[in-house]
Coordinates of C-alpha atoms in Angstrom, one line a residue:
X179 CA -183.1 -30.2 -60.8
X180 CA -181.0 -33.1 -63.4
X181 CA -179.9 -32.1 -66.2
X182 CA -180.7 -34.9 -69.1
X183 CA -178.1 -36.8 -69.9
X184 CA -179.5 -37.5 -73.3
X185 CA -179.6 -33.4 -74.6
X186 CA -175.9 -32.3 -75.7
X187 CA -175.1 -29.5 -73.1
X188 CA -173.9 -26.0 -74.5
X189 CA -170.5 -25.9 -72.9
X190 CA -167.7 -28.6 -73.2
X191 CA -166.8 -27.7 -69.0
X192 CA -170.6 -29.3 -68.4
X193 CA -169.9 -33.3 -69.0
X194 CA -168.3 -32.3 -65.7
X195 CA -171.2 -31.7 -64.4
X196 CA -173.6 -33.3 -65.0
X197 CA -170.5 -36.5 -64.8
X198 CA -169.3 -35.9 -61.6
X199 CA -172.4 -35.1 -60.0
X200 CA -173.6 -38.9 -61.7
X201 CA -170.3 -40.8 -60.6
X202 CA -168.5 -38.6 -58.0
X203 CA -166.0 -41.5 -57.4
X204 CA -165.8 -42.7 -61.1
X205 CA -162.3 -42.4 -62.6
X206 CA -162.1 -39.8 -64.7
X207 CA -157.9 -39.1 -65.4
X208 CA -154.9 -41.4 -64.9
X209 CA -151.3 -40.2 -65.9
X210 CA -148.9 -42.2 -67.5
X211 CA -147.5 -43.0 -64.2
X212 CA -150.8 -44.6 -63.0
X213 CA -151.9 -41.4 -60.5
X214 CA -155.1 -41.6 -60.7
X215 CA -158.3 -39.0 -59.9
X216 CA -162.0 -39.1 -59.1
X217 CA -164.9 -37.2 -61.0
X218 CA -165.6 -35.7 -58.0
X219 CA -162.1 -34.3 -57.2
X220 CA -161.4 -32.9 -61.0
X221 CA -164.4 -30.8 -60.8
X222 CA -162.9 -29.4 -57.4
X223 CA -160.1 -28.9 -59.2
X224 CA -160.8 -27.3 -62.2
X225 CA -163.2 -25.0 -60.0
X226 CA -160.5 -24.1 -58.3
X227 CA -158.3 -23.2 -61.6
X228 CA -162.0 -21.3 -62.3
X229 CA -161.8 -19.1 -59.5
X230 CA -157.8 -18.5 -59.3
X231 CA -158.1 -16.4 -63.2
X232 CA -161.3 -15.2 -62.5
X233 CA -159.5 -13.5 -59.4
X234 CA -157.0 -12.7 -62.4
X235 CA -159.3 -10.9 -64.1
X236 CA -159.5 -14.0 -67.0
X237 CA -163.6 -14.0 -68.1
X238 CA -165.3 -14.8 -71.5
X239 CA -163.1 -14.4 -74.8
X240 CA -160.0 -14.6 -73.3
X241 CA -157.0 -16.9 -74.0
X242 CA -155.3 -19.2 -71.7
X243 CA -151.8 -21.3 -72.9
X244 CA -151.2 -25.1 -72.3
X245 CA -147.7 -25.8 -71.7
X246 CA -147.4 -28.6 -70.3
X247 CA -147.6 -32.3 -69.9
X248 CA -150.5 -34.5 -70.2
X249 CA -151.1 -35.3 -66.7
X250 CA -154.6 -34.8 -64.1
X251 CA -154.1 -31.3 -63.4
X252 CA -153.1 -30.2 -67.2
X253 CA -156.8 -31.5 -68.1
X254 CA -158.6 -30.0 -64.9
X255 CA -156.7 -26.4 -66.4
X256 CA -158.1 -27.5 -69.6
X257 CA -162.3 -28.0 -67.6
X258 CA -161.3 -24.7 -65.3
X259 CA -160.4 -22.5 -68.2
X260 CA -163.4 -23.7 -70.1
X261 CA -165.3 -22.9 -66.8
X262 CA -164.3 -19.3 -67.0
X263 CA -165.9 -18.4 -70.0
X264 CA -161.9 -18.3 -71.4
X265 CA -160.6 -20.4 -74.0
X266 CA -157.8 -23.0 -74.1
X267 CA -154.6 -22.9 -76.7
X268 CA -152.8 -25.8 -75.8
X269 CA -148.9 -25.9 -77.2
X270 CA -146.3 -28.6 -77.3
X271 CA -144.4 -27.8 -74.6
X272 CA -141.2 -29.7 -75.8
X273 CA -141.6 -27.9 -79.8
X274 CA -139.0 -25.0 -80.9
X275 CA -139.9 -21.4 -77.7
X276 CA -139.4 -19.6 -81.1
X277 CA -142.8 -21.4 -82.2
X278 CA -144.4 -21.1 -78.7
X279 CA -143.7 -17.3 -78.4
X280 CA -145.5 -16.2 -81.9
X281 CA -148.9 -18.7 -80.6
X282 CA -148.8 -16.7 -77.1
X283 CA -148.5 -13.6 -79.6
X284 CA -150.6 -14.4 -81.8
X285 CA -153.9 -14.5 -80.2
X286 CA -152.7 -12.7 -76.9
X287 CA -152.3 -15.3 -73.9
X288 CA -153.3 -13.1 -71.0
X289 CA -152.1 -16.7 -68.3
X290 CA -149.9 -19.5 -69.3
X291 CA -149.5 -22.7 -67.8
X292 CA -146.2 -24.1 -68.1
X293 CA -143.0 -25.6 -66.8
X294 CA -140.0 -23.9 -65.3
X295 CA -138.3 -25.7 -68.5
X296 CA -140.3 -24.7 -70.5
X297 CA -140.6 -20.3 -69.5
X298 CA -137.0 -20.9 -69.4
X299 CA -137.1 -21.5 -73.0
X300 CA -139.7 -18.4 -73.6
X301 CA -137.6 -15.7 -71.4
X302 CA -134.7 -16.6 -74.3
X303 CA -137.0 -16.3 -77.2
X304 CA -138.7 -12.7 -77.2
X305 CA -140.6 -10.7 -74.4
X306 CA -144.3 -11.4 -73.3
X307 CA -145.3 -8.8 -72.4
X308 CA -148.9 -10.0 -71.7
X309 CA -148.6 -12.8 -70.1
X310 CA -148.8 -14.1 -66.7
X311 CA -147.3 -17.5 -66.1
X312 CA -148.6 -19.3 -64.0
X313 CA -146.0 -22.9 -62.9
X314 CA -147.5 -25.8 -62.1
X315 CA -144.7 -28.1 -61.7
X316 CA -141.4 -27.1 -59.0
X317 CA -138.1 -27.0 -60.9
X318 CA -134.8 -27.6 -60.1
X319 CA -133.8 -23.7 -61.9
X320 CA -136.8 -21.2 -60.7
X321 CA -136.9 -18.2 -63.5
X322 CA -135.5 -14.8 -62.7
X323 CA -136.7 -12.9 -65.0
X324 CA -140.0 -13.0 -65.4
X325 CA -142.7 -12.5 -62.3
X326 CA -145.0 -15.7 -62.1
X327 CA -146.9 -18.2 -59.7
X328 CA -146.6 -21.2 -58.5
X329 CA -149.1 -24.0 -58.8
X330 CA -149.9 -23.8 -54.9
X331 CA -151.2 -20.4 -55.7
X332 CA -153.9 -22.1 -57.5
X333 CA -155.0 -25.2 -55.4
X334 CA -155.0 -21.9 -52.4
X335 CA -158.2 -20.7 -54.4
X336 CA -161.8 -21.0 -53.7
X337 CA -163.3 -23.4 -55.5
X338 CA -166.9 -22.0 -53.9
X339 CA -166.0 -18.7 -55.6
X340 CA -165.5 -20.5 -59.5
X341 CA -167.7 -18.0 -61.5
X342 CA -170.5 -19.5 -63.2
X343 CA -170.6 -18.1 -67.0
X344 CA -173.5 -18.2 -68.8
X345 CA -173.0 -21.2 -71.4
X346 CA -173.0 -19.7 -74.8
X347 CA -172.5 -22.5 -77.0
X348 CA -171.3 -20.6 -79.6
X349 CA -167.9 -19.1 -77.6
X350 CA -164.5 -20.1 -78.9
X351 CA -163.5 -23.7 -76.9
X352 CA -159.8 -23.6 -77.4
X353 CA -157.4 -22.7 -80.2
X354 CA -155.5 -25.8 -82.1
X355 CA -152.3 -24.0 -83.5
X356 CA -151.2 -25.9 -87.2
X357 CA -149.2 -26.4 -90.0
X358 CA -149.3 -22.6 -91.9
X359 CA -148.4 -22.3 -95.9
X360 CA -147.1 -18.6 -94.7
X361 CA -145.0 -19.9 -92.3
X362 CA -146.5 -19.1 -89.4
X363 CA -148.6 -21.4 -87.3
X364 CA -152.6 -20.4 -87.9
X365 CA -154.9 -21.2 -85.2
X366 CA -158.1 -23.1 -85.5
X367 CA -160.8 -21.7 -83.7
X368 CA -163.1 -24.0 -82.3
X369 CA -166.4 -23.2 -80.4
X370 CA -168.3 -25.1 -77.8
X371 CA -171.4 -26.5 -80.1
X372 CA -168.4 -27.4 -82.5
X373 CA -166.8 -30.0 -80.5
X374 CA -169.7 -30.9 -78.6
X375 CA -171.2 -31.8 -81.8
X376 CA -168.9 -34.5 -82.4
X377 CA -168.4 -35.9 -79.3
X378 CA -172.2 -36.2 -79.4
X379 CA -172.1 -38.1 -82.5
X380 CA -168.5 -40.5 -81.4
X381 CA -170.3 -41.3 -78.2
X382 CA -173.0 -42.7 -79.2
X383 CA -171.3 -43.7 -82.8
X384 CA -168.8 -46.3 -80.3
X385 CA -171.4 -46.7 -77.8
X386 CA -168.9 -45.3 -75.2
X387 CA -169.9 -46.0 -71.9
X388 CA -168.8 -45.8 -68.6
X389 CA -167.1 -49.6 -68.5
X390 CA -164.9 -48.5 -70.9
X391 CA -162.0 -47.2 -70.3
X392 CA -160.2 -45.1 -72.8
X393 CA -156.7 -44.2 -74.5
X394 CA -155.2 -40.9 -74.5
X395 CA -152.7 -41.5 -77.2
X396 CA -153.2 -37.9 -78.9
X397 CA -151.0 -34.8 -76.9
X398 CA -153.7 -32.1 -76.7
X399 CA -152.5 -29.7 -79.4
X400 CA -154.1 -32.5 -81.4
X401 CA -157.0 -32.8 -82.2
X402 CA -157.6 -37.2 -81.7
X403 CA -157.3 -35.7 -77.9
X404 CA -160.6 -34.0 -78.2
X405 CA -162.5 -37.6 -78.2
X406 CA -159.7 -38.8 -75.8
X407 CA -161.0 -36.4 -72.5
X408 CA -164.2 -35.3 -73.5
X409 CA -166.1 -39.0 -75.0
X410 CA -164.7 -40.0 -71.6
X411 CA -166.2 -37.2 -69.4
X412 CA -169.8 -37.2 -71.1
X413 CA -169.6 -40.9 -70.8
X414 CA -167.7 -41.5 -67.1
X415 CA -165.3 -43.5 -68.6
X416 CA -161.9 -43.2 -67.4
X417 CA -159.1 -41.3 -70.0
X418 CA -155.8 -42.8 -69.7
X419 CA -152.9 -40.6 -70.5
X420 CA -149.4 -41.1 -72.3
X421 CA -147.1 -39.2 -71.9
X422 CA -144.3 -38.5 -75.0
X423 CA -142.0 -41.3 -73.9
X424 CA -144.5 -43.6 -73.8
X425 CA -146.0 -42.4 -76.8
X426 CA -143.1 -43.4 -79.6
X427 CA -142.6 -46.8 -77.6
X428 CA -144.4 -49.8 -79.2
X429 CA -143.5 -52.5 -76.8
X430 CA -144.2 -50.4 -74.1
X431 CA -147.6 -49.2 -75.2
X432 CA -148.4 -53.0 -76.5
X433 CA -148.1 -53.9 -72.3
X434 CA -149.9 -50.3 -71.6
X435 CA -152.9 -52.0 -73.2
X436 CA -152.9 -54.9 -71.7
X437 CA -152.2 -53.7 -67.6
X438 CA -154.7 -50.9 -68.0
X439 CA -157.5 -52.9 -69.7
X440 CA -157.8 -50.5 -72.4
X441 CA -160.9 -50.8 -74.3
X442 CA -161.0 -48.0 -76.6
X443 CA -158.2 -46.8 -78.7
X444 CA -157.3 -44.6 -81.0
X445 CA -154.4 -42.5 -82.5
X446 CA -152.1 -41.6 -86.1
X447 CA -151.5 -45.6 -88.1
X448 CA -148.0 -45.0 -87.5
X449 CA -148.0 -46.0 -84.0
X450 CA -149.9 -49.0 -84.8
X451 CA -148.2 -49.6 -87.7
X452 CA -144.9 -50.7 -85.3
X453 CA -146.8 -52.2 -82.9
X454 CA -147.9 -54.4 -85.6
X455 CA -144.6 -55.6 -87.1
X456 CA -142.7 -56.2 -83.3
X457 CA -141.1 -59.6 -83.0
X458 CA -142.2 -61.3 -81.8
X459 CA -146.1 -60.1 -81.4
X460 CA -147.0 -58.8 -78.6
X461 CA -149.9 -61.2 -76.9
X462 CA -153.3 -59.5 -78.2
X463 CA -155.1 -57.8 -74.8
X464 CA -158.5 -58.4 -73.8
X465 CA -160.2 -56.0 -73.3
X466 CA -159.7 -54.1 -76.0
X467 CA -163.5 -53.8 -78.4
X468 CA -163.1 -50.7 -80.2
X469 CA -159.1 -49.6 -82.1
X470 CA -160.5 -45.8 -84.1
X471 CA -157.5 -44.5 -85.9
X472 CA -157.5 -40.5 -88.1
X473 CA -154.9 -38.2 -89.1
X474 CA -152.9 -40.4 -93.1
X475 CA -153.9 -43.4 -94.3
X476 CA -153.2 -47.1 -93.4
X477 CA -151.1 -49.2 -96.1
X478 CA -153.3 -52.3 -96.4
X479 CA -149.9 -54.2 -95.0
X480 CA -149.7 -52.3 -92.3
X481 CA -153.0 -52.4 -90.9
X482 CA -153.2 -56.3 -91.6
X483 CA -150.7 -56.8 -89.6
X484 CA -151.8 -54.9 -86.5
X485 CA -155.3 -56.9 -87.6
X486 CA -153.0 -60.3 -86.4
X487 CA -151.9 -58.5 -83.5
X488 CA -154.7 -57.2 -82.1
X489 CA -157.4 -59.5 -83.3
X490 CA -160.2 -58.8 -80.9
X491 CA -161.1 -55.5 -81.3
X492 CA -163.4 -53.5 -84.0
X493 CA -161.9 -51.4 -86.2
X494 CA -162.7 -48.1 -88.3
X495 CA -160.9 -45.8 -90.2
X496 CA -162.0 -41.6 -89.1
X497 CA -161.5 -38.8 -91.1
X498 CA -161.4 -35.1 -90.8
X499 CA -158.7 -32.0 -90.9
X500 CA -158.9 -29.9 -87.3
X501 CA -161.3 -27.6 -88.5
X502 CA -164.3 -30.5 -88.9
X503 CA -163.0 -33.4 -86.4
X504 CA -163.7 -36.3 -87.7
X505 CA -166.4 -35.6 -90.6
X506 CA -166.7 -39.4 -92.6
X507 CA -165.8 -42.9 -90.7
X508 CA -165.4 -46.5 -92.6
X509 CA -165.1 -50.2 -89.9
X510 CA -162.9 -51.6 -91.6
X511 CA -163.6 -55.6 -92.5
X512 CA -162.3 -58.9 -90.5
X513 CA -159.8 -60.1 -93.1
X514 CA -157.6 -57.7 -95.0
X515 CA -157.1 -59.1 -98.5
X516 CA -153.3 -60.2 -99.0
X517 CA -154.2 -59.2 -102.7
X518 CA -155.2 -55.5 -101.2
X519 CA -153.2 -52.6 -101.9
X520 CA -155.9 -50.2 -101.9
X521 CA -156.4 -47.8 -99.1
X522 CA -159.6 -48.5 -97.1
X523 CA -162.4 -45.6 -98.2
X524 CA -162.7 -42.7 -95.8
X525 CA -166.3 -43.4 -95.4
X526 CA -169.6 -42.0 -95.7
X527 CA -170.5 -38.9 -93.5
X528 CA -171.5 -38.9 -89.6
X529 CA -174.5 -38.2 -88.5
X530 CA -174.3 -34.4 -87.8
X531 CA -171.6 -33.7 -91.5
X532 CA -173.1 -33.4 -94.3
X533 CA -171.1 -33.7 -97.8
X534 CA -170.3 -32.5 -100.9
X535 CA -167.9 -32.5 -103.9
X536 CA -166.8 -29.1 -105.3
X537 CA -164.5 -27.8 -108.2
X538 CA -161.6 -26.2 -108.5
X539 CA -164.5 -22.7 -108.0
X540 CA -166.0 -23.9 -105.2
X541 CA -169.0 -25.1 -107.4
X542 CA -170.7 -28.1 -106.9
X543 CA -169.5 -30.6 -109.4
X544 CA -172.5 -33.4 -111.0
X545 CA -169.4 -36.0 -111.3
X546 CA -168.2 -38.9 -109.2
X547 CA -164.6 -36.7 -108.2
X548 CA -163.7 -33.7 -106.7
X549 CA -162.8 -31.6 -103.5
X550 CA -164.2 -32.4 -100.4
X551 CA -166.5 -30.2 -98.7
X552 CA -168.7 -30.3 -95.1
X553 CA -171.8 -28.5 -93.4
X554 CA -172.9 -28.8 -90.2
X555 CA -172.4 -28.1 -86.3
X556 CA -169.1 -29.1 -85.9
X557 CA -167.9 -26.7 -88.3
X558 CA -165.5 -24.0 -87.5
X559 CA -166.4 -20.1 -87.9
X560 CA -162.6 -19.3 -88.5
X561 CA -159.1 -19.1 -88.4
X562 CA -157.7 -16.8 -85.4
X563 CA -156.9 -13.6 -86.5
X564 CA -156.6 -9.8 -84.8
X565 CA -158.1 -10.7 -81.4
X566 CA -161.0 -13.4 -83.6
X567 CA -161.7 -15.6 -85.9
X568 CA -161.9 -14.6 -89.3
X569 CA -163.4 -16.9 -91.7
X570 CA -160.9 -17.5 -94.7
X571 CA -162.9 -16.6 -98.1
X572 CA -160.5 -19.1 -99.7
X573 CA -162.0 -22.1 -98.0
X574 CA -165.7 -21.3 -97.7
X575 CA -169.0 -21.4 -100.3
X576 CA -172.7 -21.2 -99.9
X577 CA -174.8 -24.0 -101.8
X578 CA -178.1 -24.4 -101.1
X579 CA -178.3 -22.2 -98.3
X580 CA -175.9 -23.3 -95.9
X581 CA -172.3 -22.4 -95.7
X582 CA -169.6 -25.1 -96.6
X583 CA -165.9 -25.5 -95.9
X584 CA -163.3 -27.0 -98.4
X585 CA -160.9 -29.2 -96.7
X586 CA -158.8 -29.1 -99.9
X587 CA -158.9 -33.0 -100.5
X588 CA -159.8 -34.6 -103.3
X589 CA -161.4 -37.5 -102.7
X590 CA -164.0 -40.3 -105.7
X591 CA -167.4 -41.1 -104.9
X592 CA -167.0 -45.5 -104.8
X593 CA -170.1 -47.5 -103.8
X594 CA -172.1 -44.8 -101.9
X595 CA -168.3 -43.8 -99.9
X596 CA -166.0 -41.1 -99.8
X597 CA -162.3 -42.6 -101.0
X598 CA -159.3 -40.5 -100.6
X599 CA -157.2 -39.4 -103.7
X600 CA -154.8 -36.6 -103.2
X601 CA -154.8 -32.4 -102.0
X602 CA -154.4 -30.2 -104.2
X603 CA -151.7 -27.8 -102.7
X604 CA -148.3 -28.7 -100.9
X605 CA -149.9 -30.3 -96.9
X606 CA -149.1 -33.6 -96.2
X607 CA -149.7 -34.9 -93.4
X608 CA -147.3 -37.5 -91.0
X609 CA -148.1 -39.3 -88.4
X610 CA -151.8 -37.9 -88.2
X611 CA -150.0 -33.7 -88.2
X612 CA -151.1 -31.4 -90.8
X613 CA -147.7 -30.0 -92.0
X614 CA -147.5 -27.9 -95.2
X615 CA -144.4 -28.1 -96.8
X616 CA -143.6 -24.1 -97.2
X617 CA -143.5 -23.6 -93.3
X618 CA -140.5 -26.2 -93.6
X619 CA -139.0 -23.8 -96.5
X620 CA -139.2 -20.5 -95.7
X621 CA -137.1 -21.6 -91.7
X622 CA -135.1 -23.3 -93.9
X623 CA -134.6 -20.0 -95.7
X624 CA -133.9 -18.5 -92.7
X625 CA -130.1 -20.6 -91.9
X626 CA -127.2 -17.6 -92.5
X627 CA -125.7 -20.7 -94.3
X628 CA -128.0 -21.5 -97.0
X629 CA -129.5 -19.4 -100.1
X630 CA -132.2 -21.4 -101.4
X631 CA -134.4 -24.4 -100.1
X632 CA -137.0 -26.8 -101.2
X633 CA -138.9 -29.0 -100.0
X634 CA -140.9 -31.8 -101.2
X635 CA -142.6 -35.3 -99.9
X636 CA -142.5 -38.4 -101.2
X637 CA -144.0 -41.8 -100.2
X638 CA -142.1 -45.5 -99.0
X639 CA -143.7 -48.0 -97.9
X640 CA -146.9 -46.1 -97.2
X641 CA -145.1 -43.5 -95.2
X642 CA -144.6 -40.2 -95.8
X643 CA -140.8 -39.5 -96.4
X644 CA -140.1 -35.1 -96.8
X645 CA -136.6 -34.5 -97.9
X646 CA -135.6 -30.8 -98.2
X647 CA -133.2 -29.7 -101.0
X648 CA -130.2 -27.2 -99.9
X649 CA -128.2 -24.7 -101.5
X650 CA -125.4 -23.5 -100.4
X651 CA -122.8 -21.4 -101.8
X652 CA -120.1 -21.6 -99.0
X653 CA -120.5 -25.5 -98.6
X654 CA -123.6 -26.9 -96.5
X655 CA -123.8 -27.8 -93.3
X656 CA -123.7 -31.5 -92.2
X657 CA -126.7 -33.3 -91.5
X658 CA -126.4 -33.3 -87.8
X659 CA -125.9 -29.7 -88.2
X660 CA -129.2 -29.1 -90.1
X661 CA -131.2 -31.2 -87.8
X662 CA -130.4 -28.7 -84.5
X663 CA -131.0 -26.0 -86.4
X664 CA -134.4 -27.3 -87.8
X665 CA -135.5 -28.6 -84.0
X666 CA -134.9 -24.9 -83.1
X667 CA -137.3 -23.8 -85.7
X668 CA -139.7 -26.6 -86.0
X669 CA -141.7 -29.1 -84.4
X670 CA -140.4 -32.1 -84.6
X671 CA -143.0 -34.2 -86.7
X672 CA -142.1 -31.9 -89.1
X673 CA -138.4 -32.2 -89.2
X674 CA -137.3 -33.2 -92.9
X675 CA -136.5 -37.2 -92.9
X676 CA -132.9 -36.0 -95.5
X677 CA -131.4 -33.4 -96.8
X678 CA -129.7 -32.8 -99.8
X679 CA -127.3 -30.4 -101.6
X680 CA -127.6 -29.4 -105.0
X681 CA -125.5 -26.7 -106.8
X682 CA -129.0 -25.3 -107.7
X683 CA -132.6 -26.2 -107.7
X684 CA -134.0 -26.7 -110.9
X685 CA -136.6 -24.5 -111.9
X686 CA -140.0 -24.4 -114.6
X687 CA -140.5 -22.4 -117.8
X688 CA -141.5 -19.8 -115.7
X689 CA -138.7 -19.7 -113.0
X690 CA -140.6 -21.4 -109.9
X691 CA -139.3 -24.6 -107.8
X692 CA -140.0 -27.4 -110.4
X693 CA -140.7 -29.5 -107.5
X694 CA -142.1 -32.8 -109.8
X695 CA -138.4 -33.1 -110.8
X696 CA -136.9 -33.0 -107.0
X697 CA -139.6 -35.5 -106.5
X698 CA -137.8 -38.0 -109.3
X699 CA -135.0 -37.3 -107.2
X700 CA -135.9 -38.3 -104.6
X701 CA -136.9 -42.3 -106.2
X702 CA -133.6 -42.8 -106.3
X703 CA -131.6 -44.2 -103.0
X704 CA -129.2 -41.6 -102.5
X705 CA -125.9 -42.5 -100.7
X706 CA -125.9 -41.6 -97.2
X707 CA -123.1 -39.1 -96.1
X708 CA -123.7 -36.6 -92.4
X709 CA -120.5 -35.5 -92.7
X710 CA -119.3 -33.5 -95.9
X711 CA -120.8 -30.5 -97.7
X712 CA -121.8 -31.8 -101.5
X713 CA -123.2 -34.9 -101.3
X714 CA -126.4 -36.0 -100.2
X715 CA -127.1 -35.3 -96.4
X716 CA -129.5 -37.6 -94.8
X717 CA -130.8 -37.0 -90.6
X718 CA -133.2 -40.0 -89.3
X719 CA -136.4 -39.8 -89.7
X720 CA -138.4 -38.1 -86.9
X721 CA -140.0 -40.1 -84.2
X722 CA -143.4 -41.6 -83.9

């Protein structure tokens, strides 16, 4: 009996089962290089992955790591992992090996699909005794120290041996690691129920059909990619993956959207702002009907320019932390007035979510401003700790007999919608990524030549700018040396935009770092000096 497509499935991989049966020859996933596979081929390849994992003892409750570039095969690994009943853990393959090793160890990944280069870098950090690596692509340098399998071993598996694990909507589907204030990344545990509720809402809200072609701009370790992959799978649409190099090139992206006849674009605002700023402006893509953006505020002046560059589609501002995925949204009017300087609202709650304003003690507030709390099936069960999701009491509250997640974002009710006002802590967002400034501080504190460090963020032209203040008794390292050090300990999106050396950090009357004073020091444009120690130092901004 065919599954009713109007009924939400119990697991994400069932989307592929349904669509492969309905549209076997439909275009499913296309890589940046134009190489694509059909839904039938994707289903077959994911079954081979599931059979391989099952044969090696991976099943419900296990975790599978992904240190891979975006490709059709990577999507097959994600779906094959889910079919085996396990959860996948996407990790930035180009990020610091030390960070990747921490994540692999933290969630005790059983098998990791990776590349030869990534495995070589992991070998140099720390042993992963629990880990069995599978190389997805051949490389010039085959790792010699770590026993490993190769992709051909997966392809040799018989898809008929793929397990049929009973779907469980409350089973862990994937772990997304975000910046942590303790200096260690923390895993956000997302169940099938969480993800399916979002995909069902998004599919209906944006009327996704098999005629659509979705862009895949977000990396798989970023929650925006959940819409790209699973809304496409659910509705028989094709998703066109955008690799790291292409993702950072506004002019090539503009051509990509037109040549691939993309109908739905979804990304953080930063790259849209860069496309809108191009001179001369690229031609507007004829097929684009929707532009969705999320992850950070979009300055109205930059939003106006991209709407002038791409005037045809409807635009929506989507809001939601990784813990809830999108929970509010707001349509952008056809015209962004020249005299508008305030950010557009984050909108009203999505149909699968409810919203509540709370105070510092998690008590509901009657006023127009408070911390935004969310309830509903998309709210995650907890952070990953000690081998399982653990609810963080400081982030949850109970009201009206329901469990609410406190986002920590201050919002104000205006005309029936929410307007973002800021944060209560030292978490910021840049290019859509969540960044705990304390994590950057802790990385710098480990530098052998620094005795102290403090990190602040300010806004310039609507963009988040991160400044690291450093104290180096024997002379500060050069800006290039500091940048190289940070690249070895932090993901690219967390790299400071500039470094400034001080004789000592300013302190409050209680002896704490005076961050407000440091923010004031950022207001005056510093002298650029990438060479010597006691002057202000600056690095190039992190790439989008």
